[in-house]
PDB file of C-alpha atoms and ligand atoms in Angstrom:
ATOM      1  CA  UNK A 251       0.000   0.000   0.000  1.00  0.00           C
ATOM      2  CA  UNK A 252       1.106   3.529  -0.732  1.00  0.00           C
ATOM      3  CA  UNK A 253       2.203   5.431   2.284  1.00  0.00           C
ATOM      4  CA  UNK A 254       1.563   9.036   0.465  1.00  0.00           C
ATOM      5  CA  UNK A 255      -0.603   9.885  -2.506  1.00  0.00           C
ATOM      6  CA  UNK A 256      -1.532  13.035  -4.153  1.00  0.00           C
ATOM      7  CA  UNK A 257      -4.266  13.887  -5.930  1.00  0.00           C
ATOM      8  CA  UNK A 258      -4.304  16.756  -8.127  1.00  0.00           C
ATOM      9  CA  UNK A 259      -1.801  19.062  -6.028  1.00  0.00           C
ATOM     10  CA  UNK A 260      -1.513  22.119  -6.850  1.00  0.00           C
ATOM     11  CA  UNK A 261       0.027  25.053  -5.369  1.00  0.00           C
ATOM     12  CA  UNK A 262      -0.574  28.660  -6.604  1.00  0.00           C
ATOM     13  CA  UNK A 263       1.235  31.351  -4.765  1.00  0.00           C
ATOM     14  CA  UNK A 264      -0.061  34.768  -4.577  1.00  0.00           C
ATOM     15  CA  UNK A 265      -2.965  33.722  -6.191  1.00  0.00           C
ATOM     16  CA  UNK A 266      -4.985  37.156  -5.615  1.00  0.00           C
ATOM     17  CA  UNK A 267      -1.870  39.502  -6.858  1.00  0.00           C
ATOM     18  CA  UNK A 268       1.045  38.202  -9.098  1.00  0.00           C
ATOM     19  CA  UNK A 269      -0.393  33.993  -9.332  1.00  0.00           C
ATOM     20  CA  UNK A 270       2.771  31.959  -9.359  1.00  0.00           C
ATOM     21  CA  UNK A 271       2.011  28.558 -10.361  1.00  0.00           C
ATOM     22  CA  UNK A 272       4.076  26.420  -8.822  1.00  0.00           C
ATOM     23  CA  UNK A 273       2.973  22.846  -8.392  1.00  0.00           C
ATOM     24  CA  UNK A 274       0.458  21.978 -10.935  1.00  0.00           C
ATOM     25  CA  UNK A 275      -1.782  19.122 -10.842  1.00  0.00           C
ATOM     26  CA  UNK A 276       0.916  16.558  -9.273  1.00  0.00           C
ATOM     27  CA  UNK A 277      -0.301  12.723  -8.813  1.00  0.00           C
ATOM     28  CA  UNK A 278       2.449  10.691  -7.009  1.00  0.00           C
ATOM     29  CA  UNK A 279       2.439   7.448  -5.172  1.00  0.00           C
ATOM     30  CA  UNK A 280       4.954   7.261  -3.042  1.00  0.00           C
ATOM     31  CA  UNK A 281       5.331   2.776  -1.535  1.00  0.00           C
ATOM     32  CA  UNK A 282       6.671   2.128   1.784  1.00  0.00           C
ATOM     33  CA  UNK A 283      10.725   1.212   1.194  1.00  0.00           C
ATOM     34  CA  UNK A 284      10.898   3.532  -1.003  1.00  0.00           C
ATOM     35  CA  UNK A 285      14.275   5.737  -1.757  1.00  0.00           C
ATOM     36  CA  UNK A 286      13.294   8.279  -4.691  1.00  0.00           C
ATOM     37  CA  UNK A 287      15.246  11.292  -5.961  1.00  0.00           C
ATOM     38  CA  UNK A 288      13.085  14.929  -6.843  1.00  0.00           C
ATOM     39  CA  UNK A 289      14.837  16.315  -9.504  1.00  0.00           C
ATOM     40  CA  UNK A 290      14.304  19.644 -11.874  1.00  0.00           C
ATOM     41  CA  UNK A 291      15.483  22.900 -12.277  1.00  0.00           C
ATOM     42  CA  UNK A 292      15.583  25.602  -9.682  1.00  0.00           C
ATOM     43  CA  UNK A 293      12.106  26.883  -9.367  1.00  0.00           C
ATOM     44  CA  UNK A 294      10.651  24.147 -10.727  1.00  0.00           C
ATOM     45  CA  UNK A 295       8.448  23.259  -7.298  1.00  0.00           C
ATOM     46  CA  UNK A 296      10.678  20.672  -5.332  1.00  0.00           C
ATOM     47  CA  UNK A 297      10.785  22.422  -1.990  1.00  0.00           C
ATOM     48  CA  UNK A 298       6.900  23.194  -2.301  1.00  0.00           C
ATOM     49  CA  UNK A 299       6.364  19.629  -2.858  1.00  0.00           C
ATOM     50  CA  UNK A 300       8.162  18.600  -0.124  1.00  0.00           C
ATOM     51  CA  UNK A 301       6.257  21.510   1.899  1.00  0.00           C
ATOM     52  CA  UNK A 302       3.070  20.067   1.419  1.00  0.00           C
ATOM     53  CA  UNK A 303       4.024  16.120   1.840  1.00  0.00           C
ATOM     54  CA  UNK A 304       5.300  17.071   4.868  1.00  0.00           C
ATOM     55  CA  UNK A 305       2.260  19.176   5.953  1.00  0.00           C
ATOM     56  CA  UNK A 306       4.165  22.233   5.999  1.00  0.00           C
ATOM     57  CA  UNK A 307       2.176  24.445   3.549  1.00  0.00           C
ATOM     58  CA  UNK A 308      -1.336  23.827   2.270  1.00  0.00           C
ATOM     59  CA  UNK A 309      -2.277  23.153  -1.058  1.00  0.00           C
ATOM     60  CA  UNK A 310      -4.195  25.538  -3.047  1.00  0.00           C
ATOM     61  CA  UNK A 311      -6.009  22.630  -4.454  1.00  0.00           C
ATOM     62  CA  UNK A 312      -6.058  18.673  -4.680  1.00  0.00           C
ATOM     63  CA  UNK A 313      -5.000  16.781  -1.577  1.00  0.00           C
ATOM     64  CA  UNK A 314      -2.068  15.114   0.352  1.00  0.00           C
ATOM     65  CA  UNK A 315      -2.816  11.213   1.842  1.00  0.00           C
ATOM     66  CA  UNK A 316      -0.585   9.772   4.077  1.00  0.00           C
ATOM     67  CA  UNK A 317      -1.902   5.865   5.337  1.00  0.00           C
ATOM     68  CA  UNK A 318      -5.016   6.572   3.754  1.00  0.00           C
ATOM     69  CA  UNK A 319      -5.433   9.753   6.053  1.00  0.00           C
ATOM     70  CA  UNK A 320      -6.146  13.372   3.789  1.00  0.00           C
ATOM     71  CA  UNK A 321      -3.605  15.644   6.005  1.00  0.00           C
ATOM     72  CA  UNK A 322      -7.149  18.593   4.861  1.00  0.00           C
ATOM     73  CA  UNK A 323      -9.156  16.368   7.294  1.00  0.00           C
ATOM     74  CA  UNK A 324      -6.830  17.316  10.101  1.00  0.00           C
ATOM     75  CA  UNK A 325      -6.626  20.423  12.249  1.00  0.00           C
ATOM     76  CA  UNK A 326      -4.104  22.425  13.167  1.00  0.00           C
ATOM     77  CA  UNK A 327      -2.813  20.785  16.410  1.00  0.00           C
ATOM     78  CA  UNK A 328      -3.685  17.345  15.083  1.00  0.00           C
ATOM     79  CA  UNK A 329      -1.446  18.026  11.833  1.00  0.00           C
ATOM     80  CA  UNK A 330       1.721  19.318  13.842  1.00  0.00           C
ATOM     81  CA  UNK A 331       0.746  16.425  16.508  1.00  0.00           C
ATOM     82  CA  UNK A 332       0.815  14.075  13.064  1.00  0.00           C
ATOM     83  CA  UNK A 333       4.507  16.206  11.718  1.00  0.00           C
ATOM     84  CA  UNK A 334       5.812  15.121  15.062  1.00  0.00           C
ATOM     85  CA  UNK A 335       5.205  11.240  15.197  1.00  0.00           C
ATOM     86  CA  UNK A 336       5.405  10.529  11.894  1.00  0.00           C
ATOM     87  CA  UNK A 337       7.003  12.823   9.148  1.00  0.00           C
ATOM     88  CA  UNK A 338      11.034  13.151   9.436  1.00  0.00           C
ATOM     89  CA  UNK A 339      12.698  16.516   7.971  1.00  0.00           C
ATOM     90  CA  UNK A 340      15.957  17.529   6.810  1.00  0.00           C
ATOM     91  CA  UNK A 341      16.789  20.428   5.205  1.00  0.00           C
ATOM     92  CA  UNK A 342      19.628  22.006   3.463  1.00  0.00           C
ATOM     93  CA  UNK A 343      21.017  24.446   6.358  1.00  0.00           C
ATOM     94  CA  UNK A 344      20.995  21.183   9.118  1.00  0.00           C
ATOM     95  CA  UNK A 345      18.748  23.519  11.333  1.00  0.00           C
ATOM     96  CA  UNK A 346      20.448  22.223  14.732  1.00  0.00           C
ATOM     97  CA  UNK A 347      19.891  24.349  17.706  1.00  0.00           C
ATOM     98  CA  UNK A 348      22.831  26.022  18.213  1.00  0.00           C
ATOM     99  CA  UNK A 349      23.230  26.319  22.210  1.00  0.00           C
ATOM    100  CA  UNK A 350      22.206  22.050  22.126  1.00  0.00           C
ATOM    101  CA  UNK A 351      24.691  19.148  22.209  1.00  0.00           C
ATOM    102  CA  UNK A 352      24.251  16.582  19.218  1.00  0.00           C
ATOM    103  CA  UNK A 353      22.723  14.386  21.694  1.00  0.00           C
ATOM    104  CA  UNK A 354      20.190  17.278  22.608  1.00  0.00           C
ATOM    105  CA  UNK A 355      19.646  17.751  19.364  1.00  0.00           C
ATOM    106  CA  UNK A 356      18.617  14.254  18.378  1.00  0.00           C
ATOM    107  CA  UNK A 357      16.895  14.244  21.949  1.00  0.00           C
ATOM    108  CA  UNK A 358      14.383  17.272  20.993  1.00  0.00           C
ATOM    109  CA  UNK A 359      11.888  15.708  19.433  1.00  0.00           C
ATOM    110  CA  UNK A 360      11.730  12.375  21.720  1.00  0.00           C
ATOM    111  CA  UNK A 361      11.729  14.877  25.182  1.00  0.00           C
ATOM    112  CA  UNK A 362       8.771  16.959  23.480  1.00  0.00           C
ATOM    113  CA  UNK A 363       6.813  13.349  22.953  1.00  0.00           C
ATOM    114  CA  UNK A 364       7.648  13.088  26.758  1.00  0.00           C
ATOM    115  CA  UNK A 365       9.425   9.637  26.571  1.00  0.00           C
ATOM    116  CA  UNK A 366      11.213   7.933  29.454  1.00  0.00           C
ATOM    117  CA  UNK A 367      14.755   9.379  29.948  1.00  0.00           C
ATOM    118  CA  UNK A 368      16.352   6.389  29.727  1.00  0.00           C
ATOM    119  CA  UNK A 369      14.812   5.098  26.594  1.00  0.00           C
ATOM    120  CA  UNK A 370      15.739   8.863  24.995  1.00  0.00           C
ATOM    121  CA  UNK A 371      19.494   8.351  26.355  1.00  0.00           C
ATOM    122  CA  UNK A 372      19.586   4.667  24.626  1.00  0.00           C
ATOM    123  CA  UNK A 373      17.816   5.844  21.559  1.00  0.00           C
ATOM    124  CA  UNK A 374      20.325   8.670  21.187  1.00  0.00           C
ATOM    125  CA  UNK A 375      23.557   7.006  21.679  1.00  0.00           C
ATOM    126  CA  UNK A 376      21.960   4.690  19.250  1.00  0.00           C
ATOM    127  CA  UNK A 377      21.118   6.864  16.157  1.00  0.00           C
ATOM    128  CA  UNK A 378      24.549   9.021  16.922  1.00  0.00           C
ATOM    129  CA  UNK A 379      26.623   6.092  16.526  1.00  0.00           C
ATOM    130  CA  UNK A 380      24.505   4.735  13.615  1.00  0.00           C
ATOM    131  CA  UNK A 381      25.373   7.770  12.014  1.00  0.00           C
ATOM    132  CA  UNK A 382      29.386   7.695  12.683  1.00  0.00           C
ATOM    133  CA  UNK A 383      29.218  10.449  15.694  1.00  0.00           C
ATOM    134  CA  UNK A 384      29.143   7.563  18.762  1.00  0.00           C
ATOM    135  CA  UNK A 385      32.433   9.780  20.017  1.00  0.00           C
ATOM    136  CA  UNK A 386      30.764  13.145  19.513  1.00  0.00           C
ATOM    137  CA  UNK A 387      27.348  13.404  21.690  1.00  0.00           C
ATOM    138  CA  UNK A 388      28.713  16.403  23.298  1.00  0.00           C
ATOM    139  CA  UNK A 389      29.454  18.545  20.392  1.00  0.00           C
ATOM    140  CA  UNK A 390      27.909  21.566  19.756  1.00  0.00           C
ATOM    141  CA  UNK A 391      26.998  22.160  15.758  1.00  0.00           C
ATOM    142  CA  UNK A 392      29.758  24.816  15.747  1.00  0.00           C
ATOM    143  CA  UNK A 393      32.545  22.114  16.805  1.00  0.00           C
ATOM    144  CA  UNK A 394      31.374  20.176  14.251  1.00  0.00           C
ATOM    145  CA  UNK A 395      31.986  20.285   9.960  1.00  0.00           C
ATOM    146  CA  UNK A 396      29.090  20.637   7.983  1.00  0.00           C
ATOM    147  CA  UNK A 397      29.116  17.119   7.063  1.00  0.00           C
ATOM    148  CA  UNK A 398      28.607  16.078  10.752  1.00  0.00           C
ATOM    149  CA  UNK A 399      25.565  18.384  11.335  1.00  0.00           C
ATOM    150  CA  UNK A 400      24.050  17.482   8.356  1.00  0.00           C
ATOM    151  CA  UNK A 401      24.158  13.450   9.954  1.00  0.00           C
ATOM    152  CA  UNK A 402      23.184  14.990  13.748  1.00  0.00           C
ATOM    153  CA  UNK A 403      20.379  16.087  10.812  1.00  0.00           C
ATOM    154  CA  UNK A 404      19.583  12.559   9.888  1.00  0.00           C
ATOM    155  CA  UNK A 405      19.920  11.326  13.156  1.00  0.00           C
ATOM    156  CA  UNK A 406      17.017  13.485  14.764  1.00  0.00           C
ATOM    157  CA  UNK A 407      14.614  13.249  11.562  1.00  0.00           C
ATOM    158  CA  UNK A 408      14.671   9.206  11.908  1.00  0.00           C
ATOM    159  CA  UNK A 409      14.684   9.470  16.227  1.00  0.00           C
ATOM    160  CA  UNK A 410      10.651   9.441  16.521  1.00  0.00           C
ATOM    161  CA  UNK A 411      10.570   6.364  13.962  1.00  0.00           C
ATOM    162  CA  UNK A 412       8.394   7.986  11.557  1.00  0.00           C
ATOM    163  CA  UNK A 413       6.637   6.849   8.638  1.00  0.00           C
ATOM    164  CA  UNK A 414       9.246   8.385   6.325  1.00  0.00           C
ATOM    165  CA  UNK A 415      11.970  11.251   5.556  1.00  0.00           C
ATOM    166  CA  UNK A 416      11.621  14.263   3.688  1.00  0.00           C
ATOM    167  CA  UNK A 417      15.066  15.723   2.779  1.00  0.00           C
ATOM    168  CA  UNK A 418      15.403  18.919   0.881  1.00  0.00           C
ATOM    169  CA  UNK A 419      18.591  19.508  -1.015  1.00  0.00           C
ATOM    170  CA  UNK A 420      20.625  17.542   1.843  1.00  0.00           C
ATOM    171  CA  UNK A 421      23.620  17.532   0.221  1.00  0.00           C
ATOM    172  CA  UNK A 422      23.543  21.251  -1.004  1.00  0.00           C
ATOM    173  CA  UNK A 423      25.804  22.783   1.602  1.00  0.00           C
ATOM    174  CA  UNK A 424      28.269  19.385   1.442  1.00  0.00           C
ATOM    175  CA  UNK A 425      31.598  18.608  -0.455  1.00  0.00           C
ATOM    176  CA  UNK A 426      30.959  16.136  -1.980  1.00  0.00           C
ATOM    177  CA  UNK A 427      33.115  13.337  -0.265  1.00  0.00           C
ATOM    178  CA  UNK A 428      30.846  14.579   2.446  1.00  0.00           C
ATOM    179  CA  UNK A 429      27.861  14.524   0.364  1.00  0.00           C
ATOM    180  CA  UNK A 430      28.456  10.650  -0.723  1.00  0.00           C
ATOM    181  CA  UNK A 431      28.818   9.458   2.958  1.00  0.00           C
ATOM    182  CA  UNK A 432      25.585  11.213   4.023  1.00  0.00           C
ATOM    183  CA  UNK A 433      23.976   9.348   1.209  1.00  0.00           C
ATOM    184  CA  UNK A 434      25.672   5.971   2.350  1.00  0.00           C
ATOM    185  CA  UNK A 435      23.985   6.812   5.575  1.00  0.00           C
ATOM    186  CA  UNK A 436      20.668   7.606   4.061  1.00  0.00           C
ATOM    187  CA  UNK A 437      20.627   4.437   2.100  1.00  0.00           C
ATOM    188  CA  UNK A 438      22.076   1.944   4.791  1.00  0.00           C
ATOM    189  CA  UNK A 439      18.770   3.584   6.845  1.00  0.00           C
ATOM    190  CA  UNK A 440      16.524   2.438   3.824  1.00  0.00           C
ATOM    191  CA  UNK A 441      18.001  -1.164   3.578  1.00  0.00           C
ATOM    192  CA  UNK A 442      18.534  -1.996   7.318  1.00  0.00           C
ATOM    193  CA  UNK A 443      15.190  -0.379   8.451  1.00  0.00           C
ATOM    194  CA  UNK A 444      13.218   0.097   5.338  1.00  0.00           C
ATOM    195  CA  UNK A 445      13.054   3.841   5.983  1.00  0.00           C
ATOM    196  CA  UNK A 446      11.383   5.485   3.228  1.00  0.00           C
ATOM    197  CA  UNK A 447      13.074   8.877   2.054  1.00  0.00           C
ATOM    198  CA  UNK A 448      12.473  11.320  -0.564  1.00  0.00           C
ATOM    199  CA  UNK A 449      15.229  13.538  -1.518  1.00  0.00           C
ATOM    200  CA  UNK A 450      15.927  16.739  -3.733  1.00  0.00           C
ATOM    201  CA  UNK A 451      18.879  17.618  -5.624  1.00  0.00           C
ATOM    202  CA  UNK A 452      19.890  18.865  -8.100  1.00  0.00           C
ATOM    203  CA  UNK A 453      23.507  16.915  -7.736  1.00  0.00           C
ATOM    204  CA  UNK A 454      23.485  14.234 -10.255  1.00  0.00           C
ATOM    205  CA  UNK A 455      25.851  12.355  -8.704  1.00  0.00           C
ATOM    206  CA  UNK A 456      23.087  11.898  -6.002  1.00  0.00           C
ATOM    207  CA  UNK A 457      20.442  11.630  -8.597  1.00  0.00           C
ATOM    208  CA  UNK A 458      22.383   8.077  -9.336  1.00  0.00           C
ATOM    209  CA  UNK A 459      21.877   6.941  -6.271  1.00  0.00           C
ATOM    210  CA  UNK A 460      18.148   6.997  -6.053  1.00  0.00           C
ATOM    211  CA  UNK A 461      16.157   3.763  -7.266  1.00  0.00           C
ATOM    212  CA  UNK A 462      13.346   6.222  -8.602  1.00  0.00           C
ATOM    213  CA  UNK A 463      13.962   9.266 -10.132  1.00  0.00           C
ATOM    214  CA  UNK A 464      11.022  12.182 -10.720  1.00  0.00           C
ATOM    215  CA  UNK A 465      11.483  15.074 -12.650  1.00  0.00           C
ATOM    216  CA  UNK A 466       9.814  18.130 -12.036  1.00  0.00           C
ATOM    217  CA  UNK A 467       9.461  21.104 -14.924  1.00  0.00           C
ATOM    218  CA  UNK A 468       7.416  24.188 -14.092  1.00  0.00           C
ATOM    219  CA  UNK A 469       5.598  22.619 -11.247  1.00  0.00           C
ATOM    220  CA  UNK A 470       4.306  19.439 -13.172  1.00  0.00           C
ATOM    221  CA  UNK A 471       6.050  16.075 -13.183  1.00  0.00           C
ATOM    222  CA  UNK A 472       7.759  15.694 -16.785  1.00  0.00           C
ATOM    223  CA  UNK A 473       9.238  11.965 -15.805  1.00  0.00           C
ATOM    224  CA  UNK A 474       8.882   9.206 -12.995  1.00  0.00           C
ATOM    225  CA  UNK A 475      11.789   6.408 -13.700  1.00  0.00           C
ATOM    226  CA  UNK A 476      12.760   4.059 -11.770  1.00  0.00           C
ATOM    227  CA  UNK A 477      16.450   2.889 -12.320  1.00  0.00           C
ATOM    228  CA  UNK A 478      19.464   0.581 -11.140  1.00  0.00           C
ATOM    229  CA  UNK A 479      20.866   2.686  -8.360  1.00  0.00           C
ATOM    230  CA  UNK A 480      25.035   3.254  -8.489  1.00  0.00           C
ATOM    231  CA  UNK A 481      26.475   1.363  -5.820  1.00  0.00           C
ATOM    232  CA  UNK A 482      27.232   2.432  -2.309  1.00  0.00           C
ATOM    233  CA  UNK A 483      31.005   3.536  -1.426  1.00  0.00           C
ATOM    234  CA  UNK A 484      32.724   0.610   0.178  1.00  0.00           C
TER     235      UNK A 484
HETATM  236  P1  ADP B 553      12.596  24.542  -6.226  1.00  0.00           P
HETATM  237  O1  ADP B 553      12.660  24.059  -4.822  1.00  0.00           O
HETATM  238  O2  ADP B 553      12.493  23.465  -7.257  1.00  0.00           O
HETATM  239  O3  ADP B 553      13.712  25.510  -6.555  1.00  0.00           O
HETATM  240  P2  ADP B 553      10.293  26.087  -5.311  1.00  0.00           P
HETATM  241  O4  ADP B 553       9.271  25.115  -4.856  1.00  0.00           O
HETATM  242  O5  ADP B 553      11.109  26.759  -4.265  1.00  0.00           O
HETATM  243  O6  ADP B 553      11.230  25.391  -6.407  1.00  0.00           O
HETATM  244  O7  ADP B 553       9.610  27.224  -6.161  1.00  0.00           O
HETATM  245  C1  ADP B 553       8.657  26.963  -7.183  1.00  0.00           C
HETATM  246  C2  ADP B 553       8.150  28.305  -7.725  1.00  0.00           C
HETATM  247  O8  ADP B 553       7.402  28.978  -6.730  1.00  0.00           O
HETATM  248  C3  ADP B 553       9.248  29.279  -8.131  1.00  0.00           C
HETATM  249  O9  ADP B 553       8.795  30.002  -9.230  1.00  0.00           O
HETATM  250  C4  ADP B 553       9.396  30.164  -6.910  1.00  0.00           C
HETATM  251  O10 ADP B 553       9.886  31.427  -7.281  1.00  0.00           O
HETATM  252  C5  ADP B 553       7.961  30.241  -6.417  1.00  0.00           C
HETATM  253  N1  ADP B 553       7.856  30.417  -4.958  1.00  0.00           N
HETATM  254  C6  ADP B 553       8.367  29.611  -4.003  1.00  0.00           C
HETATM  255  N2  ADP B 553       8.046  30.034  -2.772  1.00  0.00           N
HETATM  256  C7  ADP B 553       7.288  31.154  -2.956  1.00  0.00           C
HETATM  257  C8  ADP B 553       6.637  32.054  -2.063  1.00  0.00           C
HETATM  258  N3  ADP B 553       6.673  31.884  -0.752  1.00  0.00           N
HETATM  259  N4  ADP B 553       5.945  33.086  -2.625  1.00  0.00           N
HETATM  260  C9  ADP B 553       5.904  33.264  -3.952  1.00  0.00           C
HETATM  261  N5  ADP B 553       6.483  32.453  -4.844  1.00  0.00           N
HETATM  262  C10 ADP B 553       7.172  31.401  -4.355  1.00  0.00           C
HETATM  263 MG1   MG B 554      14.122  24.258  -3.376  1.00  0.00          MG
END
């Protein structure tokens, strides 16, 4: 069974002044397992998409699904209640809080779902060293590269276990040595736990590592492929 579908989504900014059309009419069907690239040129509607999967932003028309649950139907506390248990989020500037430890940071989400302590601590220690940062819990984001915050990033999207990751341009701010180990992590997440993510770029040397590829041109999908993904560093 799908995990998301959209029918019809489109996104119209401004509509009222200067329209700016910039998701038209998008039907996707995103599987559980998943691990699918959004590609296109800048402008072409990848970070509203991944606004309104994520519940973020509203579509002007057509609807979001997620488990067979329209994220319309849902209020406002109910849809950040829904964010917070089940949609995971990176973006392209890490967003860590700045005065928090990596730990904290990971920890955020789990303390504000009140969890016991000591199944935060385990969880924690746990995604940090999944992530190649078992030796740094203590680190602030400034004592670490931008590599490392971007996996403190990936760490505290997958912490609450959700339903699947929405990643926007990840590897944007990365070298790319950087940018291919963040990927290995991403992908070792999809095989070992069958985390779903969806990912932009517009790097094609992550495009390659997607199994499903889908284009994006002027706010409309132009392709949906799915293809033999390059192989993971060793
Ligand atoms: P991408 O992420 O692929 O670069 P975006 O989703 O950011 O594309 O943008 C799609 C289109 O919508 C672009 O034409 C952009 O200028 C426009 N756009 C994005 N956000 C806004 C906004 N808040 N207000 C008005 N126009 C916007
Ligand atoms: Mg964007």
């Amino acid at each position: 069974m799908a995990i998301i579908t959209t029918r019809g989504l489109t996104r119209i900014y401004n509509p009222k002044t200067v329209p700016v059309y910039a998701l038209r009419n998008v039907e996707l069907s995103i599987e559980e397992g998943e691990f699918t690239s959004l590609v296109g040129p800048s402008g072409s509607g990848k970070t509203t998409l991944l606004n309104l999967l994520g519940g973020l932003d509203t579509p002007t028309s057509g609807e979001v699904v997620v488990d067979g649950v329209s994220l319309a139907q849902m209020g406002d506390s109910e849809l950040i209640d829904f964010r917070l248990q089940h949609i995971g989020f990176i973006f392209q500037a890490y967003n860590l809080i700045p005065v928090f430890t990596a730990a904290e940071n990971v920890a955020f989400i789990l303390l504000l779902q009140k969890r016991p302590c000591q199944e935060i601590d385990q969880r924690v220690q746990e995604l940090l060293t999944e992530v190649g940062l078992g030796d740094r819990l203590n680190a602030r984001p400034k004592e670490l590269s931008g590599g490392q915050q971007q996996r403190v990033a990936v760490a505290r999207a997958l912490a609450s276990r959700p339903r699947f990751i929405l990643a926007d341009e990840p590897t944007a701010n990365l070298d790319s040595q950087s940018a291919m180990k963040l990927l290995d992590i991403m992908e070792k997440m999809n095989r070992e736990h069958r985390m779903t993510f969806i990912f932009s770029t517009h790097d094609q040397r992550v495009i390659n590592r997607a199994r499903r590829v889908i284009r994006l041109v002027d706010g409309a999908v132009e392709s949906d492929q799915i293809q033999q993904p390059e192989p993971h560093l060793a």
